[in-house]
Each structure stands twice: as C-alpha cells, then as structure tokens.
Amino acid sequence: MHAVIVEVQLDPDSEEEGQRMLLEEVVPMVKASPGFVSGVWARSDDKASGIGFVVFESEDAARQAAKMASEGARPGAPPSTQVQVCEVTAQA
C-alpha cells in the first residue's frame, strides 16, 4: 500500500465554505478514486493549514491521486503546498 500526503494552506475566514467543499466534493471524489483504501483529513488549531493522508492499494493508484492533487483537481480548491507519495510500512 501507498499513501498520498497533501498539505494545503487554508483561509481561516472561509472555514465553513472549506469544510463544505471537503465533505461534499473532495472526500467523495477521493473515495471514488481507483485503489482507494482509507483517508483522514485534519486542520491545524489556527485553521490556517490542513493535511490529508489517503491510503491506496498500489503505488500507481497513489501516484495518480498525487498528480491530481498537485494539479488542483478542481477550480476554487486551495492549492496544495506539498504532495508526497509514501510507502505504508505499518498500520494499526
């Protein structure tokens, strides 16, 4: 398994819109991605940054998802500041 880790900068003044976009658009789109296993999204206490950690069945599936995240899969989404693909070496 491989994970895609995405970091984004958020606008604390647009918290409600950002949360709506995450729940109604981002999560369903990621869940529908080939090879999706699981995902977790979190934001900092100051609501100025967020991180997504999404696990895929294969490296190829993770790299496809990382490419979408890097290119900005949808207009209006916050730009990704960092996107990494990592091998999952343990899980609890």
Coordinates of C-alpha atoms in Angstrom, one line a residue:
M1 CA 0.0 0.0 0.0
H2 CA 1.0 3.6 -0.6
A3 CA -0.2 6.9 0.9
V4 CA -0.6 10.3 -0.5
I5 CA 0.1 13.1 2.0
V6 CA -1.2 16.5 0.9
E7 CA -0.7 19.8 2.8
V8 CA -2.7 22.9 2.0
Q9 CA -2.9 26.4 3.2
L10 CA -6.4 27.4 4.3
D11 CA -8.2 30.7 4.7
P12 CA -9.5 30.8 8.3
D13 CA -12.1 33.3 7.2
S14 CA -13.6 30.7 4.8
E15 CA -13.8 27.9 7.3
E16 CA -17.5 27.0 6.6
E17 CA -17.0 27.0 2.8
G18 CA -13.8 25.0 3.1
Q19 CA -15.5 22.4 5.3
R20 CA -18.4 22.1 2.9
M21 CA -16.1 21.7 -0.1
L22 CA -14.1 19.0 1.8
L23 CA -17.2 17.0 2.8
E24 CA -19.3 17.4 -0.3
E25 CA -16.7 17.4 -3.1
V26 CA -13.2 16.4 -2.0
V27 CA -14.0 13.3 0.1
P28 CA -16.5 11.8 -2.3
M29 CA -14.1 12.4 -5.3
V30 CA -11.1 10.8 -3.4
K31 CA -13.3 7.8 -2.2
A32 CA -14.2 7.2 -5.8
S33 CA -10.6 7.1 -6.9
P34 CA -9.3 3.7 -8.1
G35 CA -7.5 1.8 -5.4
F36 CA -8.8 4.0 -2.5
V37 CA -8.5 2.3 0.9
S38 CA -8.9 5.0 3.5
G39 CA -8.4 8.7 4.2
V40 CA -8.1 11.1 7.0
W41 CA -8.2 14.9 6.8
A42 CA -7.2 17.3 9.5
R43 CA -6.6 21.0 10.0
S44 CA -4.4 23.0 12.4
D45 CA -5.8 24.6 15.5
D46 CA -5.4 28.1 13.9
K47 CA -7.3 26.8 10.9
A48 CA -4.6 28.2 8.6
S49 CA -3.4 24.8 7.2
G50 CA -4.7 21.3 6.6
I51 CA -3.3 17.9 5.8
G52 CA -4.8 14.9 4.1
F53 CA -3.5 11.3 4.5
V54 CA -5.0 9.0 1.9
V55 CA -4.1 5.3 1.5
F56 CA -4.3 3.5 -1.8
E57 CA -3.9 -0.2 -2.7
S58 CA -0.9 0.4 -5.0
E59 CA 1.8 2.9 -5.8
D60 CA 0.3 3.5 -9.2
A61 CA -3.0 4.5 -7.7
A62 CA -1.3 6.7 -5.2
R63 CA 0.7 8.4 -7.9
Q64 CA -2.4 9.1 -10.0
A65 CA -4.1 10.7 -7.0
A66 CA -1.0 12.7 -6.2
K67 CA -0.9 14.1 -9.7
M68 CA -4.5 15.2 -9.4
A69 CA -3.8 16.9 -6.1
S70 CA -0.7 18.6 -7.4
E71 CA -2.5 19.9 -10.5
G72 CA -5.5 21.2 -8.5
A73 CA -8.3 18.8 -9.2
R74 CA -10.9 21.5 -9.2
P75 CA -11.2 25.2 -9.6
G76 CA -11.5 27.1 -6.3
A77 CA -9.8 24.4 -4.2
P78 CA -6.9 25.5 -2.1
P79 CA -3.6 25.0 -3.7
S80 CA -1.5 22.1 -2.4
T81 CA 1.7 23.3 -0.9
Q82 CA 3.2 19.8 -0.7
V83 CA 2.2 16.4 -2.1
Q84 CA 4.1 13.3 -1.3
V85 CA 3.7 9.6 -2.1
C86 CA 5.0 7.3 0.7
E87 CA 5.1 3.5 1.1
V88 CA 2.9 2.4 4.0
T89 CA 5.2 0.4 6.3
A90 CA 2.9 -0.2 9.2
Q91 CA -0.8 0.3 10.1
A92 CA -2.8 0.0 13.3

